[in-house]
PDB file of C-alpha atoms in Angstrom:
ATOM      1  CA  MET Y  10      -6.633 -22.218  -5.534  1.00  0.00           C
ATOM      2  CA  THR Y  11      -5.293 -18.715  -5.859  1.00  0.00           C
ATOM      3  CA  ARG Y  12      -2.657 -17.952  -3.218  1.00  0.00           C
ATOM      4  CA  VAL Y  13      -2.377 -14.304  -2.139  1.00  0.00           C
ATOM      5  CA  LEU Y  14       0.084 -12.505   0.134  1.00  0.00           C
ATOM      6  CA  ILE Y  15      -0.830  -9.169   1.720  1.00  0.00           C
ATOM      7  CA  THR Y  16       1.850  -7.305   3.683  1.00  0.00           C
ATOM      8  CA  ALA Y  17       0.599  -5.219   6.622  1.00  0.00           C
ATOM      9  CA  GLY Y  18      -2.559  -7.215   6.352  1.00  0.00           C
ATOM     10  CA  ALA Y  19      -3.724  -7.369   9.948  1.00  0.00           C
ATOM     11  CA  SER Y  20      -5.546  -4.047  10.004  1.00  0.00           C
ATOM     12  CA  GLY Y  21      -6.800  -1.177   7.850  1.00  0.00           C
ATOM     13  CA  ILE Y  22      -6.447  -1.430   4.081  1.00  0.00           C
ATOM     14  CA  GLY Y  23      -4.429  -4.651   4.278  1.00  0.00           C
ATOM     15  CA  ARG Y  24      -7.046  -6.448   6.348  1.00  0.00           C
ATOM     16  CA  ALA Y  25      -9.786  -5.318   3.970  1.00  0.00           C
ATOM     17  CA  MET Y  26      -7.734  -6.634   1.066  1.00  0.00           C
ATOM     18  CA  ALA Y  27      -7.275  -9.958   2.810  1.00  0.00           C
ATOM     19  CA  ALA Y  28     -10.992 -10.210   3.514  1.00  0.00           C
ATOM     20  CA  GLY Y  29     -11.808  -9.341  -0.066  1.00  0.00           C
ATOM     21  CA  PHE Y  30      -9.545 -12.041  -1.473  1.00  0.00           C
ATOM     22  CA  ALA Y  31     -10.743 -14.564   1.114  1.00  0.00           C
ATOM     23  CA  ALA Y  32     -14.299 -13.921  -0.044  1.00  0.00           C
ATOM     24  CA  THR Y  33     -13.280 -15.051  -3.545  1.00  0.00           C
ATOM     25  CA  GLY Y  34     -12.041 -18.380  -2.135  1.00  0.00           C
ATOM     26  CA  ALA Y  35      -8.334 -17.485  -2.253  1.00  0.00           C
ATOM     27  CA  GLU Y  36      -5.778 -18.874   0.189  1.00  0.00           C
ATOM     28  CA  VAL Y  37      -4.749 -15.784   2.145  1.00  0.00           C
ATOM     29  CA  TRP Y  38      -1.339 -15.160   3.658  1.00  0.00           C
ATOM     30  CA  VAL Y  39      -0.894 -12.070   5.837  1.00  0.00           C
ATOM     31  CA  THR Y  40       2.159 -10.487   7.355  1.00  0.00           C
ATOM     32  CA  ASP Y  41       2.314  -7.697   9.916  1.00  0.00           C
ATOM     33  CA  VAL Y  42       4.506  -6.409  12.716  1.00  0.00           C
ATOM     34  CA  ASN Y  43       1.560  -6.189  15.124  1.00  0.00           C
ATOM     35  CA  ALA Y  44       1.322  -9.580  16.837  1.00  0.00           C
ATOM     36  CA  GLU Y  45      -1.856  -8.632  18.686  1.00  0.00           C
ATOM     37  CA  ALA Y  46      -3.614  -7.699  15.461  1.00  0.00           C
ATOM     38  CA  LEU Y  47      -2.398 -10.884  13.787  1.00  0.00           C
ATOM     39  CA  ALA Y  48      -3.956 -12.879  16.608  1.00  0.00           C
ATOM     40  CA  THR Y  49      -7.391 -11.533  15.715  1.00  0.00           C
ATOM     41  CA  LEU Y  50      -7.327 -12.807  12.101  1.00  0.00           C
ATOM     42  CA  PRO Y  51      -9.515 -15.674  10.940  1.00  0.00           C
ATOM     43  CA  ALA Y  52      -8.061 -19.079  11.752  1.00  0.00           C
ATOM     44  CA  ASP Y  53      -7.966 -20.138   8.097  1.00  0.00           C
ATOM     45  CA  TRP Y  54      -5.635 -17.281   7.090  1.00  0.00           C
ATOM     46  CA  GLN Y  55      -1.887 -17.894   7.196  1.00  0.00           C
ATOM     47  CA  ALA Y  56      -0.635 -15.155   9.546  1.00  0.00           C
ATOM     48  CA  ARG Y  57       3.049 -14.376  10.044  1.00  0.00           C
ATOM     49  CA  GLU Y  58       4.813 -11.728  12.105  1.00  0.00           C
ATOM     50  CA  VAL Y  59       7.240 -10.204   9.607  1.00  0.00           C
ATOM     51  CA  ASN Y  60       8.871  -6.797   9.319  1.00  0.00           C
ATOM     52  CA  ALA Y  61       8.453  -5.851   5.640  1.00  0.00           C
ATOM     53  CA  ALA Y  62      11.851  -4.109   5.607  1.00  0.00           C
ATOM     54  CA  ASP Y  63      13.777  -7.047   7.112  1.00  0.00           C
ATOM     55  CA  GLU Y  64      15.241  -8.936   4.188  1.00  0.00           C
ATOM     56  CA  GLY Y  65      16.033 -12.044   6.199  1.00  0.00           C
ATOM     57  CA  ALA Y  66      12.515 -12.340   7.492  1.00  0.00           C
ATOM     58  CA  VAL Y  67      11.047 -11.636   4.057  1.00  0.00           C
ATOM     59  CA  SER Y  68      13.313 -14.229   2.422  1.00  0.00           C
ATOM     60  CA  ALA Y  69      12.263 -16.866   4.965  1.00  0.00           C
ATOM     61  CA  LEU Y  70       8.596 -16.051   4.417  1.00  0.00           C
ATOM     62  CA  PHE Y  71       8.850 -16.501   0.668  1.00  0.00           C
ATOM     63  CA  ALA Y  72      10.713 -19.776   1.092  1.00  0.00           C
ATOM     64  CA  GLU Y  73       7.741 -20.961   3.117  1.00  0.00           C
ATOM     65  CA  ILE Y  74       5.313 -19.733   0.469  1.00  0.00           C
ATOM     66  CA  ALA Y  75       7.358 -21.483  -2.248  1.00  0.00           C
ATOM     67  CA  ALA Y  76       7.171 -24.733  -0.287  1.00  0.00           C
ATOM     68  CA  ALA Y  77       3.402 -24.299  -0.043  1.00  0.00           C
ATOM     69  CA  GLY Y  78       3.095 -24.142  -3.848  1.00  0.00           C
ATOM     70  CA  GLY Y  79       3.981 -20.638  -4.947  1.00  0.00           C
ATOM     71  CA  LEU Y  80       2.292 -17.266  -5.181  1.00  0.00           C
ATOM     72  CA  ASP Y  81      -0.318 -15.892  -7.550  1.00  0.00           C
ATOM     73  CA  VAL Y  82      -0.958 -12.395  -6.142  1.00  0.00           C
ATOM     74  CA  LEU Y  83       1.225 -10.096  -4.077  1.00  0.00           C
ATOM     75  CA  CYS Y  84      -0.286  -7.032  -2.418  1.00  0.00           C
ATOM     76  CA  ALA Y  85       2.730  -5.084  -1.147  1.00  0.00           C
ATOM     77  CA  ASN Y  86       0.769  -2.854   1.209  1.00  0.00           C
ATOM     78  CA  ALA Y  87       3.097  -2.193   4.125  1.00  0.00           C
ATOM     79  CA  GLY Y  88       3.473   1.479   4.882  1.00  0.00           C
ATOM     80  CA  VAL Y  89       3.785   4.105   7.572  1.00  0.00           C
ATOM     81  CA  ALA Y  90       2.645   7.731   7.556  1.00  0.00           C
ATOM     82  CA  GLY Y  91       6.012   9.148   8.528  1.00  0.00           C
ATOM     83  CA  PRO Y  92       6.564  12.579  10.062  1.00  0.00           C
ATOM     84  CA  THR Y  93       4.469  15.662   9.407  1.00  0.00           C
ATOM     85  CA  ALA Y  94       6.931  18.526   9.323  1.00  0.00           C
ATOM     86  CA  LEU Y  95       8.458  21.256   7.213  1.00  0.00           C
ATOM     87  CA  ILE Y  96      11.358  19.921   5.172  1.00  0.00           C
ATOM     88  CA  GLU Y  97      13.900  21.761   7.316  1.00  0.00           C
ATOM     89  CA  ASP Y  98      12.488  20.114  10.400  1.00  0.00           C
ATOM     90  CA  VAL Y  99      12.488  16.520   9.114  1.00  0.00           C
ATOM     91  CA  VAL Y 100      14.941  14.368  11.079  1.00  0.00           C
ATOM     92  CA  LEU Y 101      17.035  12.094   8.885  1.00  0.00           C
ATOM     93  CA  GLU Y 102      16.272   9.038  10.978  1.00  0.00           C
ATOM     94  CA  ASP Y 103      12.550   9.692  10.555  1.00  0.00           C
ATOM     95  CA  TRP Y 104      13.036  10.071   6.813  1.00  0.00           C
ATOM     96  CA  ARG Y 105      14.886   6.768   6.593  1.00  0.00           C
ATOM     97  CA  ALA Y 106      12.323   4.915   8.695  1.00  0.00           C
ATOM     98  CA  CYS Y 107       9.502   6.115   6.460  1.00  0.00           C
ATOM     99  CA  VAL Y 108      11.290   5.291   3.222  1.00  0.00           C
ATOM    100  CA  SER Y 109      12.420   1.949   4.603  1.00  0.00           C
ATOM    101  CA  VAL Y 110       8.926   0.591   5.141  1.00  0.00           C
ATOM    102  CA  ASN Y 111       7.108   2.281   2.262  1.00  0.00           C
ATOM    103  CA  LEU Y 112       9.686   1.757  -0.483  1.00  0.00           C
ATOM    104  CA  GLU Y 113      12.119  -0.910   0.644  1.00  0.00           C
ATOM    105  CA  GLY Y 114       9.242  -3.055   1.926  1.00  0.00           C
ATOM    106  CA  ALA Y 115       7.677  -3.006  -1.543  1.00  0.00           C
ATOM    107  CA  PHE Y 116      11.046  -3.683  -3.184  1.00  0.00           C
ATOM    108  CA  LEU Y 117      11.786  -6.690  -0.981  1.00  0.00           C
ATOM    109  CA  ALA Y 118       8.337  -8.207  -1.473  1.00  0.00           C
ATOM    110  CA  ALA Y 119       8.654  -7.837  -5.240  1.00  0.00           C
ATOM    111  CA  LYS Y 120      12.222  -9.140  -5.267  1.00  0.00           C
ATOM    112  CA  TYR Y 121      11.216 -12.419  -3.647  1.00  0.00           C
ATOM    113  CA  ALA Y 122       7.834 -12.751  -5.338  1.00  0.00           C
ATOM    114  CA  ALA Y 123       9.244 -12.414  -8.863  1.00  0.00           C
ATOM    115  CA  PRO Y 124      11.074 -15.792  -9.038  1.00  0.00           C
ATOM    116  CA  LEU Y 125       7.962 -17.646  -7.818  1.00  0.00           C
ATOM    117  CA  MET Y 126       5.761 -15.908 -10.372  1.00  0.00           C
ATOM    118  CA  LYS Y 127       8.284 -16.407 -13.170  1.00  0.00           C
ATOM    119  CA  ALA Y 128       8.333 -20.117 -12.425  1.00  0.00           C
ATOM    120  CA  ALA Y 129       4.525 -20.187 -12.708  1.00  0.00           C
ATOM    121  CA  GLY Y 130       4.475 -18.046 -15.854  1.00  0.00           C
ATOM    122  CA  GLN Y 131       1.886 -15.712 -14.353  1.00  0.00           C
ATOM    123  CA  GLY Y 132       1.134 -13.436 -11.428  1.00  0.00           C
ATOM    124  CA  SER Y 133      -0.140 -10.098 -10.273  1.00  0.00           C
ATOM    125  CA  ILE Y 134       1.765  -7.605  -8.172  1.00  0.00           C
ATOM    126  CA  VAL Y 135      -0.198  -4.773  -6.573  1.00  0.00           C
ATOM    127  CA  LEU Y 136       1.736  -2.044  -4.865  1.00  0.00           C
ATOM    128  CA  THR Y 137       0.030   0.409  -2.491  1.00  0.00           C
ATOM    129  CA  SER Y 138       1.179   3.927  -3.316  1.00  0.00           C
ATOM    130  CA  SER Y 139      -0.896   7.036  -2.487  1.00  0.00           C
ATOM    131  CA  THR Y 140      -2.304  10.149  -4.074  1.00  0.00           C
ATOM    132  CA  ALA Y 141       0.719  11.756  -2.357  1.00  0.00           C
ATOM    133  CA  GLY Y 142       2.779   9.705  -4.791  1.00  0.00           C
ATOM    134  CA  ILE Y 143       1.019  11.436  -7.714  1.00  0.00           C
ATOM    135  CA  TYR Y 144       0.783  15.025  -6.503  1.00  0.00           C
ATOM    136  CA  GLY Y 145       3.198  15.329  -3.597  1.00  0.00           C
ATOM    137  CA  TYR Y 146       1.943  16.824  -0.371  1.00  0.00           C
ATOM    138  CA  PRO Y 147       3.299  19.667   1.772  1.00  0.00           C
ATOM    139  CA  ASN Y 148       4.739  18.777   5.171  1.00  0.00           C
ATOM    140  CA  ARG Y 149       4.875  15.077   4.181  1.00  0.00           C
ATOM    141  CA  ALA Y 150       8.135  14.949   2.223  1.00  0.00           C
ATOM    142  CA  PRO Y 151       9.359  11.479   3.310  1.00  0.00           C
ATOM    143  CA  TYR Y 152       5.973   9.869   2.665  1.00  0.00           C
ATOM    144  CA  ALA Y 153       5.361  11.572  -0.683  1.00  0.00           C
ATOM    145  CA  ALA Y 154       8.886  10.832  -1.915  1.00  0.00           C
ATOM    146  CA  ALA Y 155       8.625   7.144  -0.946  1.00  0.00           C
ATOM    147  CA  LYS Y 156       5.142   6.710  -2.469  1.00  0.00           C
ATOM    148  CA  TRP Y 157       6.274   8.487  -5.656  1.00  0.00           C
ATOM    149  CA  ALA Y 158       9.191   6.037  -5.860  1.00  0.00           C
ATOM    150  CA  VAL Y 159       6.792   3.113  -5.403  1.00  0.00           C
ATOM    151  CA  ILE Y 160       5.160   4.141  -8.706  1.00  0.00           C
ATOM    152  CA  GLY Y 161       8.576   4.123 -10.423  1.00  0.00           C
ATOM    153  CA  LEU Y 162       9.234   0.685  -8.960  1.00  0.00           C
ATOM    154  CA  MET Y 163       5.853  -0.571 -10.248  1.00  0.00           C
ATOM    155  CA  LYS Y 164       6.500   0.783 -13.787  1.00  0.00           C
ATOM    156  CA  THR Y 165       9.852  -1.001 -13.830  1.00  0.00           C
ATOM    157  CA  LEU Y 166       8.331  -4.258 -12.574  1.00  0.00           C
ATOM    158  CA  ALA Y 167       5.680  -4.119 -15.297  1.00  0.00           C
ATOM    159  CA  MET Y 168       8.406  -3.807 -17.944  1.00  0.00           C
ATOM    160  CA  GLU Y 169      10.747  -6.414 -16.492  1.00  0.00           C
ATOM    161  CA  LEU Y 170       8.127  -9.021 -15.634  1.00  0.00           C
ATOM    162  CA  GLY Y 171       5.565  -8.534 -18.386  1.00  0.00           C
ATOM    163  CA  PRO Y 172       7.331 -10.966 -20.744  1.00  0.00           C
ATOM    164  CA  PHE Y 173       6.879 -13.656 -18.089  1.00  0.00           C
ATOM    165  CA  GLY Y 174       3.091 -13.105 -17.909  1.00  0.00           C
ATOM    166  CA  ILE Y 175       3.346 -11.111 -14.676  1.00  0.00           C
ATOM    167  CA  ARG Y 176       1.419  -7.873 -14.220  1.00  0.00           C
ATOM    168  CA  ALA Y 177       2.251  -4.977 -11.904  1.00  0.00           C
ATOM    169  CA  ASN Y 178       0.005  -2.074 -10.916  1.00  0.00           C
ATOM    170  CA  ALA Y 179      -0.159   0.582  -8.218  1.00  0.00           C
ATOM    171  CA  ILE Y 180      -3.194   1.694  -6.250  1.00  0.00           C
ATOM    172  CA  CYS Y 181      -3.168   5.255  -4.966  1.00  0.00           C
ATOM    173  CA  PRO Y 182      -5.627   5.653  -2.112  1.00  0.00           C
ATOM    174  CA  GLY Y 183      -6.792   9.114  -1.176  1.00  0.00           C
ATOM    175  CA  ALA Y 184      -7.682   9.974   2.390  1.00  0.00           C
ATOM    176  CA  VAL Y 185      -8.802   6.672   3.943  1.00  0.00           C
ATOM    177  CA  GLU Y 186     -11.035   6.624   6.987  1.00  0.00           C
ATOM    178  CA  GLY Y 187      -9.273   4.962   9.923  1.00  0.00           C
ATOM    179  CA  PRO Y 188      -6.856   5.273  12.867  1.00  0.00           C
ATOM    180  CA  ARG Y 189      -3.741   6.017  10.783  1.00  0.00           C
ATOM    181  CA  MET Y 190      -5.289   9.025   9.121  1.00  0.00           C
ATOM    182  CA  GLU Y 191      -6.552  10.271  12.475  1.00  0.00           C
ATOM    183  CA  GLY Y 192      -2.907  10.582  13.512  1.00  0.00           C
ATOM    184  CA  VAL Y 193      -2.143  12.437  10.278  1.00  0.00           C
ATOM    185  CA  LEU Y 194      -5.075  14.793  10.916  1.00  0.00           C
ATOM    186  CA  ALA Y 195      -3.873  15.592  14.413  1.00  0.00           C
ATOM    187  CA  ARG Y 196      -0.291  16.365  13.307  1.00  0.00           C
ATOM    188  CA  GLU Y 197      -1.407  18.333  10.280  1.00  0.00           C
ATOM    189  CA  ALA Y 198      -3.864  20.371  12.325  1.00  0.00           C
ATOM    190  CA  ALA Y 199      -1.031  21.276  14.708  1.00  0.00           C
ATOM    191  CA  ILE Y 200       1.414  22.367  11.986  1.00  0.00           C
ATOM    192  CA  LYS Y 201      -1.250  24.352  10.074  1.00  0.00           C
ATOM    193  CA  GLY Y 202      -2.876  25.894  13.093  1.00  0.00           C
ATOM    194  CA  MET Y 203      -6.264  24.458  12.108  1.00  0.00           C
ATOM    195  CA  SER Y 204      -8.759  22.220  13.859  1.00  0.00           C
ATOM    196  CA  ARG Y 205      -8.873  18.491  13.201  1.00  0.00           C
ATOM    197  CA  ASP Y 206     -12.355  18.886  11.668  1.00  0.00           C
ATOM    198  CA  ALA Y 207     -11.204  21.647   9.339  1.00  0.00           C
ATOM    199  CA  VAL Y 208      -8.326  19.520   8.025  1.00  0.00           C
ATOM    200  CA  TYR Y 209     -10.681  16.583   7.618  1.00  0.00           C
ATOM    201  CA  ALA Y 210     -13.131  18.737   5.642  1.00  0.00           C
ATOM    202  CA  GLY Y 211     -10.247  20.027   3.559  1.00  0.00           C
ATOM    203  CA  TYR Y 212      -9.302  16.548   2.384  1.00  0.00           C
ATOM    204  CA  ALA Y 213     -12.882  15.916   1.240  1.00  0.00           C
ATOM    205  CA  ALA Y 214     -13.177  19.360  -0.351  1.00  0.00           C
ATOM    206  CA  GLY Y 215     -10.111  18.614  -2.463  1.00  0.00           C
ATOM    207  CA  THR Y 216     -11.899  15.817  -4.320  1.00  0.00           C
ATOM    208  CA  SER Y 217     -14.508  16.043  -7.063  1.00  0.00           C
ATOM    209  CA  MET Y 218     -16.781  13.684  -5.099  1.00  0.00           C
ATOM    210  CA  ARG Y 219     -16.225  15.650  -1.864  1.00  0.00           C
ATOM    211  CA  THR Y 220     -15.439  12.472   0.013  1.00  0.00           C
ATOM    212  CA  TRP Y 221     -12.994  10.339   1.888  1.00  0.00           C
ATOM    213  CA  VAL Y 222     -12.665   6.674   0.918  1.00  0.00           C
ATOM    214  CA  THR Y 223     -12.857   3.444   2.938  1.00  0.00           C
ATOM    215  CA  ALA Y 224     -10.423   0.546   3.232  1.00  0.00           C
ATOM    216  CA  GLU Y 225     -13.006  -1.580   1.452  1.00  0.00           C
ATOM    217  CA  ASP Y 226     -12.959   0.806  -1.557  1.00  0.00           C
ATOM    218  CA  VAL Y 227      -9.222   0.238  -1.909  1.00  0.00           C
ATOM    219  CA  ALA Y 228      -9.547  -3.495  -1.311  1.00  0.00           C
ATOM    220  CA  ASN Y 229     -12.108  -3.853  -4.095  1.00  0.00           C
ATOM    221  CA  MET Y 230      -9.592  -2.452  -6.567  1.00  0.00           C
ATOM    222  CA  ALA Y 231      -6.858  -4.815  -5.313  1.00  0.00           C
ATOM    223  CA  VAL Y 232      -9.138  -7.828  -5.767  1.00  0.00           C
ATOM    224  CA  PHE Y 233      -9.973  -6.697  -9.303  1.00  0.00           C
ATOM    225  CA  LEU Y 234      -6.291  -6.208 -10.176  1.00  0.00           C
ATOM    226  CA  GLY Y 235      -5.478  -9.647  -8.841  1.00  0.00           C
ATOM    227  CA  SER Y 236      -8.270 -11.293 -10.849  1.00  0.00           C
ATOM    228  CA  GLU Y 237      -8.546 -12.770 -14.324  1.00  0.00           C
ATOM    229  CA  ALA Y 238     -10.823  -9.839 -15.221  1.00  0.00           C
ATOM    230  CA  ALA Y 239      -7.697  -7.618 -15.136  1.00  0.00           C
ATOM    231  CA  ARG Y 240      -5.457 -10.035 -17.055  1.00  0.00           C
ATOM    232  CA  ARG Y 241      -4.372  -7.318 -19.521  1.00  0.00           C
ATOM    233  CA  VAL Y 242      -4.073  -4.486 -17.008  1.00  0.00           C
ATOM    234  CA  SER Y 243      -0.452  -3.705 -16.173  1.00  0.00           C
ATOM    235  CA  GLY Y 244       1.762  -0.721 -15.530  1.00  0.00           C
ATOM    236  CA  GLN Y 245      -1.133   1.392 -14.357  1.00  0.00           C
ATOM    237  CA  VAL Y 246      -1.429   3.940 -11.582  1.00  0.00           C
ATOM    238  CA  ILE Y 247      -5.012   3.781 -10.333  1.00  0.00           C
ATOM    239  CA  ALA Y 248      -6.273   6.299  -7.826  1.00  0.00           C
ATOM    240  CA  VAL Y 249      -9.085   5.337  -5.486  1.00  0.00           C
ATOM    241  CA  ASP Y 250      -9.773   8.784  -4.127  1.00  0.00           C
ATOM    242  CA  GLY Y 251     -12.983  10.342  -5.416  1.00  0.00           C
ATOM    243  CA  HIS Y 252     -10.772  12.196  -7.947  1.00  0.00           C
ATOM    244  CA  THR Y 253      -8.318  14.565  -6.343  1.00  0.00           C
ATOM    245  CA  GLU Y 254      -8.563  18.102  -7.709  1.00  0.00           C
ATOM    246  CA  ASN Y 255      -6.464  19.830  -5.028  1.00  0.00           C
ATOM    247  CA  PRO Y 256      -4.172  17.795  -2.780  1.00  0.00           C
ATOM    248  CA  ASP Y 257      -3.886  20.576  -0.194  1.00  0.00           C
ATOM    249  CA  PRO Y 258      -7.122  22.635  -0.011  1.00  0.00           C
ATOM    250  CA  LYS Y 259      -7.500  25.279   2.683  1.00  0.00           C
ATOM    251  CA  VAL Y 260     -11.021  25.373   4.051  1.00  0.00           C
TER     252      VAL Y 260
END
């Protein structure tokens, strides 16, 4: 049975990924920092309260996974939106907190997944980046910088681990419907002097398909990248975004 780990898997994109893999018959392991959300997961999922940026907790988790038989697919999905502010107004502590979860969380998950996958001679690592990691985004410097770095991490993993039969890819979601983006909309509306609805419409208008995406759209790509159907797909940056034409449209 395929064993899959999804970080930040108790809600949003992560939960959709977990559900997608569970539907294929995989053994699903989920980590999150939200104990209440973890308590709502299906009983047959392995749920653990783990901070993705806490190396001790991550190391202990992977020791447990190793004892259970190893790992086939890692979805390093943990992330936070970070502050919405002009660069001169970004507080260093906020910068560090954003980079810690988005970048260091992915690094730690890959660091501890690699030995298990090397021992098995196969594996798939899927990192969640963002369209902000392709284009950048004004007023979101910590988030864009971290997500850009995630792509560099993924490219390096693909090179280092490819000889061991391990693949690495990055998914770049566009604007995803859900509570986290509602917070982004509110903060962005305030800094731009626009309404929430105008900012929302702007995100859609910046894509060729004039659309937002859903968590399930992103999860479907993760399931594909973790599957045998993608056995020769590695080192790729794959946007699930309706094709971004303008990352910061004004409408």
